[in-house]
Coordinates of C-alpha atoms and ligand atoms in Angstrom, one line a residue:
Chain A
M1 CA 3.5 -26.5 -15.6
A2 CA 5.0 -24.1 -13.0
A3 CA 7.1 -21.4 -14.4
S4 CA 9.9 -22.3 -12.1
E5 CA 10.4 -25.6 -13.7
R6 CA 13.1 -25.8 -16.3
N7 CA 14.3 -29.0 -17.9
G8 CA 12.4 -30.9 -15.2
V9 CA 14.4 -29.2 -12.5
T10 CA 12.5 -27.2 -9.9
M11 CA 14.3 -24.1 -8.8
P12 CA 13.9 -23.2 -5.2
A13 CA 12.1 -19.9 -4.7
S14 CA 15.0 -18.4 -2.9
V15 CA 17.2 -18.8 -6.0
R16 CA 14.8 -17.2 -8.5
P17 CA 12.2 -14.8 -7.0
G18 CA 9.0 -14.1 -8.9
P19 CA 8.4 -10.9 -10.7
P20 CA 8.3 -7.5 -9.0
L21 CA 4.5 -7.6 -9.0
W22 CA 4.2 -4.3 -7.1
L23 CA 6.0 -1.2 -8.4
L24 CA 5.9 2.0 -6.4
F25 CA 7.0 5.2 -8.1
E26 CA 7.8 7.9 -5.6
L27 CA 7.7 10.5 -8.3
T28 CA 8.9 13.4 -6.2
Y29 CA 9.8 14.4 -2.7
R30 CA 8.2 17.8 -3.2
C31 CA 5.1 18.2 -1.1
P32 CA 3.0 21.1 0.0
L33 CA 2.4 19.4 3.4
Q34 CA 4.8 18.9 6.2
C35 CA 3.4 15.9 8.1
V36 CA 5.1 15.0 11.3
F37 CA 4.8 11.2 10.4
C38 CA 6.1 11.5 6.9
Y39 CA 7.9 8.4 5.6
N40 CA 10.2 10.2 3.2
P41 CA 13.9 10.2 4.2
V42 CA 14.7 12.8 6.7
D43 CA 17.4 14.1 4.3
F44 CA 15.0 14.2 1.3
A45 CA 16.0 17.8 0.5
R46 CA 19.4 16.7 -0.5
L47 CA 18.0 14.2 -3.0
D48 CA 16.5 16.5 -5.6
Q49 CA 17.6 15.1 -9.0
E50 CA 14.2 13.9 -10.1
L51 CA 13.9 11.5 -13.0
A52 CA 12.6 12.9 -16.3
T53 CA 9.4 11.8 -17.9
D54 CA 11.0 9.5 -20.4
E55 CA 13.0 7.8 -17.7
W56 CA 9.9 7.0 -15.7
L57 CA 8.3 5.7 -18.9
R58 CA 11.3 3.4 -19.7
V59 CA 11.1 1.9 -16.2
L60 CA 7.4 1.2 -16.7
H61 CA 8.1 -0.7 -19.9
E62 CA 10.9 -2.7 -18.4
A63 CA 9.0 -3.6 -15.2
R64 CA 5.9 -4.5 -17.1
A65 CA 7.9 -6.8 -19.4
L66 CA 9.1 -8.6 -16.2
G67 CA 5.5 -9.0 -15.0
S68 CA 4.8 -6.0 -12.8
V69 CA 1.0 -5.5 -12.5
Q70 CA 0.3 -2.9 -9.8
L71 CA 1.7 0.6 -10.0
G72 CA 1.5 3.0 -7.1
L73 CA 2.0 6.7 -7.9
S74 CA 3.1 8.5 -4.8
G75 CA 5.7 10.9 -3.4
G76 CA 5.9 13.5 -1.8
E77 CA 2.8 14.7 -3.5
P78 CA 2.6 13.1 -7.0
L79 CA 0.3 15.9 -8.2
T80 CA 3.3 18.3 -8.1
R81 CA 4.6 16.5 -11.2
D82 CA 2.8 17.8 -14.3
D83 CA 3.6 14.6 -16.3
L84 CA 1.4 12.6 -13.9
E85 CA -1.2 12.2 -16.6
E86 CA 1.4 11.1 -19.2
I87 CA 2.9 8.5 -16.8
T88 CA -0.6 7.2 -15.9
A89 CA -1.7 6.9 -19.5
E90 CA 1.4 4.9 -20.4
A91 CA 1.1 2.7 -17.4
H92 CA -2.5 2.0 -18.1
S93 CA -2.0 1.2 -21.8
L94 CA 0.8 -1.3 -20.8
G95 CA -1.7 -3.1 -18.5
F96 CA -0.8 -1.8 -15.1
Y97 CA -3.4 -1.3 -12.5
T98 CA -2.7 2.3 -11.5
N99 CA -3.2 3.6 -8.0
L100 CA -2.7 7.3 -7.1
I101 CA -1.8 7.9 -3.5
T102 CA -2.4 11.6 -2.8
S103 CA -3.1 14.2 -0.2
G104 CA -5.3 15.9 -2.8
V105 CA -3.4 19.1 -2.6
G106 CA -3.0 20.5 -6.1
L107 CA -5.9 18.6 -7.5
T108 CA -8.6 20.3 -9.5
Q109 CA -11.7 18.8 -10.9
A110 CA -10.4 19.2 -14.5
R111 CA -7.1 17.5 -13.6
L112 CA -8.9 14.6 -12.0
E113 CA -11.0 14.2 -15.2
R114 CA -7.8 14.2 -17.2
L115 CA -6.4 11.5 -15.0
R116 CA -9.6 9.5 -15.4
T117 CA -9.3 9.8 -19.1
A118 CA -5.6 8.7 -18.9
G119 CA -6.9 5.5 -17.3
L120 CA -6.3 6.0 -13.6
D121 CA -7.8 3.0 -11.9
H122 CA -7.9 4.0 -8.2
I123 CA -7.3 6.9 -5.8
Q124 CA -6.4 6.8 -2.2
L125 CA -6.9 10.1 -0.5
S126 CA -5.2 10.8 2.8
F127 CA -6.5 12.8 5.6
Q128 CA -4.6 13.9 8.6
D129 CA -7.6 14.4 10.9
S130 CA -11.3 15.4 10.9
T131 CA -11.2 18.7 12.7
R132 CA -9.8 21.6 10.7
E133 CA -7.6 22.9 13.5
M134 CA -6.1 19.5 14.1
N135 CA -5.7 18.9 10.5
D136 CA -3.9 22.1 10.0
F137 CA -1.8 21.5 13.0
L138 CA -0.8 18.1 11.9
S139 CA -0.2 18.9 8.2
H140 CA 0.8 22.4 8.9
T141 CA -1.2 23.9 6.1
R142 CA -4.9 24.7 5.6
T143 CA -6.0 21.8 3.4
F144 CA -9.0 20.3 5.1
D145 CA -11.7 22.1 3.0
L146 CA -9.9 21.2 -0.2
K147 CA -9.9 17.6 0.8
R148 CA -13.6 17.6 1.3
R149 CA -14.0 19.0 -2.2
V150 CA -11.6 16.4 -3.7
A151 CA -13.6 13.7 -2.1
G152 CA -16.7 15.0 -3.8
W153 CA -15.0 14.9 -7.2
I154 CA -13.6 11.4 -6.7
K155 CA -17.1 10.2 -6.0
A156 CA -18.6 12.1 -8.9
L157 CA -16.2 10.3 -11.3
D158 CA -17.4 7.0 -9.8
Y159 CA -14.2 5.9 -8.2
P160 CA -14.5 4.0 -5.0
M161 CA -13.9 6.5 -2.2
V162 CA -11.0 5.3 -0.2
L163 CA -9.7 7.3 2.6
N164 CA -6.6 6.8 4.6
C165 CA -5.9 8.5 7.8
V166 CA -2.6 8.1 9.7
I167 CA -3.4 7.6 13.3
H168 CA -1.2 8.6 16.3
R169 CA -1.2 9.8 19.8
L170 CA -2.3 13.4 18.9
N171 CA -5.4 12.4 16.8
I172 CA -6.4 9.0 18.0
D173 CA -8.9 10.5 20.5
H174 CA -10.7 12.1 17.5
I175 CA -11.3 8.8 15.9
D176 CA -15.1 9.0 16.3
K177 CA -15.1 12.3 14.4
I178 CA -12.8 10.9 11.7
I179 CA -15.1 8.0 11.1
E180 CA -18.2 10.2 11.1
M181 CA -16.5 12.5 8.5
A182 CA -15.6 9.5 6.3
V183 CA -19.2 8.3 6.4
E184 CA -20.5 11.8 5.6
M185 CA -18.3 11.9 2.5
G186 CA -19.6 8.6 1.3
A187 CA -16.3 6.7 1.8
E188 CA -16.5 3.0 1.0
Y189 CA -13.3 2.1 2.8
L190 CA -11.5 3.8 5.6
E191 CA -8.0 2.9 6.6
L192 CA -7.0 4.0 10.1
A193 CA -3.4 2.9 10.2
N194 CA -1.2 3.9 13.0
A195 CA 1.9 5.7 12.0
Q196 CA 4.9 3.5 11.5
Y197 CA 8.0 4.8 13.2
Y198 CA 10.5 5.4 10.5
S199 CA 11.9 8.7 9.2
W200 CA 10.0 11.7 10.5
A201 CA 7.7 9.6 12.6
H202 CA 10.7 8.0 14.2
L203 CA 12.0 11.4 15.1
N204 CA 8.7 12.3 16.6
R205 CA 8.0 8.9 18.0
D206 CA 7.5 9.8 21.6
A207 CA 4.9 12.4 20.7
L208 CA 3.1 10.0 18.3
L209 CA 3.0 6.6 20.0
P210 CA -0.5 6.3 21.6
S211 CA -1.1 4.8 25.0
R212 CA -2.7 1.4 25.5
A213 CA -5.8 3.1 26.8
Q214 CA -6.1 5.3 23.8
L215 CA -5.7 2.3 21.5
Q216 CA -8.4 0.3 23.3
A217 CA -10.8 3.2 23.3
A218 CA -10.2 3.8 19.6
E219 CA -10.8 0.1 18.7
E220 CA -14.0 0.1 20.7
T221 CA -15.2 3.2 18.9
T222 CA -14.2 1.6 15.6
N223 CA -16.2 -1.6 16.4
R224 CA -19.2 0.5 17.4
W225 CA -19.2 2.1 14.0
R226 CA -18.7 -1.2 12.3
D227 CA -21.8 -2.6 14.0
R228 CA -23.8 0.5 13.0
L229 CA -22.6 0.7 9.4
Q230 CA -23.3 -3.0 8.7
G231 CA -20.6 -3.1 6.0
R232 CA -21.7 0.1 4.2
M233 CA -18.2 1.4 4.8
R234 CA -15.4 -1.0 5.7
I235 CA -12.9 0.1 8.3
L236 CA -9.4 -1.2 8.7
F237 CA -7.8 -0.4 12.0
V238 CA -4.0 -1.1 12.2
V239 CA -2.4 -0.9 15.6
P240 CA 1.2 0.2 15.9
D241 CA 3.5 -2.9 15.6
Y242 CA 5.2 -1.7 18.8
Y243 CA 2.2 -3.2 20.6
E244 CA 2.7 -6.6 19.0
E245 CA 4.8 -9.6 20.1
R246 CA 5.7 -10.6 16.5
P247 CA 6.8 -8.3 13.7
K248 CA 4.9 -7.7 10.5
R249 CA 5.7 -9.7 7.4
C250 CA 7.5 -6.8 6.0
M251 CA 7.1 -6.2 2.2
N252 CA 5.9 -9.8 2.0
G253 CA 9.6 -10.7 2.2
W254 CA 12.5 -8.6 1.0
G255 CA 12.8 -8.5 -2.8
S256 CA 9.8 -10.9 -3.2
T257 CA 7.1 -8.6 -4.5
F258 CA 7.9 -4.9 -4.1
M259 CA 10.1 -2.5 -5.9
T260 CA 10.1 1.2 -5.0
V261 CA 11.7 3.8 -7.3
T262 CA 12.6 7.0 -5.5
P263 CA 12.5 10.4 -7.2
D264 CA 16.2 10.3 -8.1
G265 CA 15.9 6.8 -9.6
T266 CA 17.3 4.7 -6.8
A267 CA 15.5 1.3 -6.7
L268 CA 14.7 0.0 -3.2
P269 CA 13.1 -3.2 -1.9
C270 CA 11.0 -1.0 0.4
H271 CA 10.5 2.7 0.6
T272 CA 12.6 3.2 3.7
A273 CA 15.5 0.8 2.8
R274 CA 17.7 3.7 1.8
M275 CA 18.7 4.3 5.4
L276 CA 20.4 0.9 5.7
P277 CA 24.2 1.4 5.9
G278 CA 26.7 -0.6 3.8
L279 CA 24.2 -1.5 1.1
E280 CA 24.4 -0.3 -2.5
F281 CA 21.1 0.2 -4.1
P282 CA 21.1 0.4 -7.9
N283 CA 19.7 3.3 -9.9
V284 CA 17.3 3.0 -12.9
R285 CA 19.5 5.5 -14.7
T286 CA 22.3 3.1 -14.9
S287 CA 20.8 -0.4 -14.6
S288 CA 17.8 -2.1 -16.2
V289 CA 14.9 -3.2 -14.0
R290 CA 15.8 -6.8 -14.7
E291 CA 19.4 -6.4 -13.5
I292 CA 18.1 -4.5 -10.4
W293 CA 15.6 -7.1 -9.5
Y294 CA 17.5 -10.3 -10.1
D295 CA 21.2 -9.4 -9.9
S296 CA 21.8 -6.4 -7.6
E297 CA 23.4 -6.8 -4.2
G298 CA 20.8 -4.5 -2.6
F299 CA 17.9 -6.7 -3.6
N300 CA 19.6 -10.0 -3.0
R301 CA 21.0 -9.1 0.4
F302 CA 18.0 -10.1 2.6
R303 CA 16.2 -12.5 0.2
G304 CA 15.4 -15.9 1.6
F305 CA 16.8 -17.0 4.9
G306 CA 20.5 -17.3 4.5
W307 CA 21.3 -13.9 5.9
M308 CA 19.5 -14.6 9.2
K309 CA 21.1 -14.7 12.6
E310 CA 19.7 -16.1 15.8
P311 CA 17.0 -16.0 17.0
C312 CA 15.6 -15.9 13.5
A313 CA 17.9 -18.5 11.8
S314 CA 16.5 -21.4 13.7
C315 CA 13.0 -20.0 14.4
P316 CA 10.0 -22.1 13.4
E317 CA 8.1 -18.9 12.6
R318 CA 10.7 -17.5 10.1
E319 CA 8.6 -18.2 7.1
K320 CA 5.7 -16.3 8.6
D321 CA 7.4 -13.0 9.1
F322 CA 10.9 -13.3 7.5
G323 CA 12.3 -11.8 10.7
G324 CA 10.3 -8.6 10.3
C325 CA 11.5 -5.3 9.0
R326 CA 15.1 -4.7 8.2
C327 CA 14.8 -1.0 8.7
Q328 CA 13.3 -1.4 12.1
A329 CA 16.1 -3.8 13.0
Y330 CA 18.6 -1.2 12.0
L331 CA 16.9 1.7 13.8
L332 CA 16.3 -0.2 17.0
A333 CA 19.0 -2.8 17.2
N334 CA 21.6 -1.1 15.1
D335 CA 21.9 -4.2 12.9
A336 CA 20.0 -4.6 9.7
A337 CA 20.4 -8.4 9.9
A338 CA 19.0 -8.7 13.5
A339 CA 15.5 -9.9 14.4
D340 CA 13.0 -7.0 14.2
P341 CA 13.0 -5.8 17.9
V342 CA 9.2 -5.8 17.8
C343 CA 9.6 -9.6 18.2
S344 CA 9.6 -10.7 21.9
K345 CA 12.4 -13.1 21.1
S346 CA 14.7 -10.3 20.0
P347 CA 17.4 -9.4 22.6
F348 CA 16.5 -5.7 21.8
H349 CA 12.8 -6.1 22.4
H350 CA 13.3 -3.9 25.5
V351 CA 13.8 -0.9 23.2
V352 CA 10.3 -1.3 22.0
T353 CA 8.7 -2.1 25.4
E354 CA 10.5 0.9 26.9
A355 CA 9.0 3.2 24.3
V356 CA 5.6 1.6 24.9
E357 CA 6.0 2.1 28.7
R358 CA 6.8 5.8 28.1
A359 CA 3.7 6.1 26.0
Q360 CA 1.6 5.1 29.0
Q361 CA 2.5 8.1 31.0
S362 CA 0.4 11.2 30.5
R363 CA 3.0 13.8 30.2
P364 CA 3.6 16.9 28.2
V365 CA 5.8 16.2 25.2
E366 CA 9.2 17.4 26.0
K367 CA 10.7 17.5 22.5
P368 CA 9.0 19.8 20.1
L369 CA 7.4 18.1 17.0
V370 CA 9.7 18.1 14.0
F371 CA 7.8 19.1 10.9
R372 CA 8.9 17.7 7.6
H373 CA 10.1 20.8 5.8
K374 CA 13.0 21.5 3.7
E375 CA 15.1 23.5 6.1
E376 CA 14.7 20.9 8.7
S377 CA 15.7 18.2 6.2
L378 CA 18.9 20.0 5.2
T379 CA 20.1 19.8 8.8
R380 CA 19.8 16.0 8.7
S381 CA 22.3 14.4 6.4
D382 CA 23.0 11.2 8.2
P383 CA 20.0 9.0 9.0
A384 CA 22.2 7.1 11.4
L385 CA 22.2 10.1 13.7
I386 CA 18.6 9.5 14.6
R387 CA 18.8 5.9 15.4
D388 CA 17.8 4.6 18.9
S389 CA 20.9 3.7 20.7
Chain B
M1 CA -25.8 -14.0 -2.7
S2 CA -26.4 -17.8 -2.6
A3 CA -26.3 -20.3 -5.4
T4 CA -30.1 -20.3 -5.9
D5 CA -30.0 -16.5 -6.5
I6 CA -28.2 -16.7 -9.8
R7 CA -30.7 -17.1 -12.7
D8 CA -30.0 -18.3 -16.3
S9 CA -31.0 -14.8 -17.5
D10 CA -28.5 -12.9 -15.3
S11 CA -25.5 -11.3 -17.0
P12 CA -22.5 -11.2 -14.7
A13 CA -19.9 -8.5 -15.2
I14 CA -16.5 -7.8 -13.7
A15 CA -17.3 -5.4 -10.8
R16 CA -16.3 -1.8 -10.8
G17 CA -12.7 -1.3 -9.8
F18 CA -11.6 -4.8 -10.8
R19 CA -9.7 -5.6 -14.0
L20 CA -9.2 -9.1 -15.5
Q21 CA -6.2 -9.7 -17.8
W22 CA -4.0 -12.4 -19.0
E23 CA -0.5 -12.3 -17.6
P24 CA 2.2 -14.0 -19.7
A25 CA 4.7 -13.8 -16.9
Q26 CA 2.4 -15.9 -14.7
S27 CA 0.8 -17.9 -17.5
A28 CA -2.6 -17.1 -15.9
H29 CA -5.5 -14.8 -15.8
V30 CA -5.3 -12.4 -12.9
L31 CA -7.9 -10.2 -11.4
L32 CA -6.5 -6.8 -10.4
Y33 CA -8.1 -4.5 -7.9
P34 CA -6.8 -1.6 -5.7
E35 CA -3.4 -2.6 -4.5
G36 CA -4.0 -6.3 -4.9
M37 CA -4.2 -9.2 -7.3
V38 CA -5.8 -12.6 -7.4
K39 CA -4.1 -15.2 -9.6
L40 CA -6.9 -17.3 -11.2
N41 CA -6.8 -21.0 -12.0
G42 CA -7.6 -22.1 -15.6
S43 CA -11.3 -22.6 -15.2
A44 CA -11.9 -19.5 -13.1
G45 CA -10.1 -17.5 -15.8
E46 CA -12.2 -19.1 -18.5
I47 CA -15.4 -18.2 -16.7
L48 CA -14.5 -14.7 -15.7
R49 CA -13.3 -13.7 -19.2
R50 CA -16.8 -14.5 -20.4
C51 CA -18.4 -12.2 -17.8
D52 CA -18.9 -9.1 -20.0
G53 CA -22.2 -7.9 -18.6
V54 CA -23.9 -9.0 -21.8
A55 CA -23.7 -12.7 -22.0
T56 CA -26.2 -14.5 -19.7
L57 CA -25.4 -17.3 -17.4
A58 CA -27.1 -19.7 -19.8
E59 CA -25.0 -18.4 -22.7
I60 CA -21.8 -18.5 -20.7
V61 CA -22.4 -22.1 -19.7
S62 CA -23.2 -23.3 -23.2
D63 CA -20.2 -21.4 -24.6
L64 CA -17.9 -23.1 -22.1
E65 CA -19.5 -26.5 -22.8
G66 CA -18.8 -25.9 -26.5
A67 CA -15.3 -24.7 -26.0
F68 CA -14.3 -27.6 -23.8
S69 CA -16.5 -30.3 -25.3
R70 CA -18.1 -31.0 -21.9
S71 CA -21.6 -31.0 -20.7
G72 CA -23.2 -30.4 -17.3
L73 CA -21.0 -27.5 -16.3
R74 CA -23.8 -25.3 -15.0
A75 CA -23.4 -26.3 -11.4
D76 CA -19.7 -25.6 -11.4
V77 CA -20.1 -22.2 -13.1
V78 CA -22.9 -21.2 -10.6
A79 CA -20.8 -22.3 -7.7
F80 CA -17.8 -20.2 -8.9
L81 CA -19.9 -17.2 -9.7
T82 CA -21.5 -17.3 -6.3
L83 CA -18.1 -17.2 -4.7
A84 CA -16.9 -14.5 -7.0
A85 CA -20.0 -12.4 -6.2
E86 CA -19.4 -12.9 -2.5
R87 CA -15.9 -11.6 -2.9
G88 CA -17.2 -8.7 -4.9
W89 CA -15.4 -9.7 -8.1
V90 CA -18.5 -9.8 -10.2
A91 CA -21.8 -7.9 -10.2
F92 CA -25.0 -8.7 -11.9
R93 CA -26.3 -6.0 -14.2
G94 CA -29.3 -4.2 -12.7
R95 CA -29.4 -6.4 -9.7
D96 CA -26.7 -5.6 -7.3
E97 CA -25.1 -2.5 -8.7
Q98 CA -23.5 -1.8 -5.4
A99 CA -21.6 -5.0 -5.0
G100 CA -18.4 -4.1 -3.3
A101 CA -15.5 -2.8 -5.4
I102 CA -12.8 -3.0 -2.8
G103 CA -11.4 -6.5 -2.5
D104 CA -10.6 -8.4 0.6
G105 CA -8.0 -10.7 -0.8
G106 CA -4.5 -10.0 -2.0
E107 CA -1.5 -9.4 0.0
Ligands
SF4_401 S1 3.3 12.1 4.5 FE1 2.6 14.3 4.4 S2 4.5 15.5 4.1 FE2 5.0 13.3 3.6 S3 4.7 13.1 1.4 FE3 2.8 12.5 2.4 S4 1.5 14.3 2.5 FE4 3.6 15.0 2.1
SF4_402 S1 12.7 -14.7 16.0 FE1 12.8 -13.8 14.0 S2 11.7 -15.3 12.6 FE2 11.2 -15.8 14.8 S3 9.2 -14.8 15.2 FE3 10.9 -13.4 15.9 S4 11.4 -12.1 14.1 FE4 10.2 -13.8 13.3

């Protein structure tokens, strides 16, 4: 009998969402790197009241009781929290599948062994590029050698070796080398995902959006490797959604599956939702996970279809993509309830196509890259200032 | 792997990187893997929870037939395990140690 049936009455899904299956803990905004595509809020440095260990543990218990099963541990750099082992152990014993998303900076072999003992299920290691110079340029620190070592430890502990490399205009031409490096390290899975243009990547978008020719060459290179590797290493290549005609099915639908908890305890339906104006998001310090998930305005605001405007409201495809990403709608159309401008039916689609057209010109980048560091962040209090207009 | 590949003496196990557990909130067994989840139907759950890497196919089949007072389940079990092996959910001790650990399914 379906769980949504009570007294013989079937509740429509929009009234009662399923459990928050996916829980993401952004444990900290502290990070030794300064990636130009970082998805942390541009004013992260103002948000420095991190939850204490027992608060994270309480959230774990509450979420698990509601039915959460996947836990992502990310940041910032989650390794900067020295209670990472404790949080992992508690999550594991509660029945979470625990995923660590890390740049590897701050990891030692001993620490990785402790995490393994604590019950860590999976590690995703991110690389910025394959050549040390490019890697250092893009992440602004010398970390490449360390990552190679970390990859070795991950394999030695018999974890699947999963690499993630954020792709963009400045490194996409190195994709052959990136794949070669991943093969050399014995990766089983390589994710080559183009940067998504929020937060820092949005600030740097014109410098980061690749041209059509670059994308095509990169896909051809990827396919050549796929043929050669015959499944020994799987490669996922994700093109920037700016090149699509339809938006992504963002977060599998707002408030349907995901809950992110930010370092200061704010609960969000996606990790960039904080930028949306006029929406109150609850905090785990003052609300239970149950209240947050089922009853808060922030999580209910874009659930289902009732909030939609045209062209989404009457669109036959609305169940496919839920109108796309609310943050992108806000950034590009200045209205969080609009269709995601990636959609060719959006009246603001031209904002996307213009950015794409600019990306076809070979030109020196006029604006300097903005690196994600604290001083820079402190100058940026209002995310609205960086919207497209 | 094809159906004819699985032998009575093979012992299927949940593959590295996957975890099977009962979820009260979903009233179902689920298979968890990196950043994903498969919700299993009743019979899939019953088969997979017997895949401990020790019990052989023959033992799993007879155990299921006993538990559900049915006979002739072998073909169904083999068909499901074949599919599960193709998806990388189960591996067979000593045979395909390197069955994929990263799932395709999920989100
Ligand atoms: S994207 Fe880069 S700077 Fe941002 S949290 Fe991740 S590693 Fe740190
Ligand atoms: S109009 Fe809205 S619902 Fe329809 S395809 Fe575009 S974004 Fe999706």
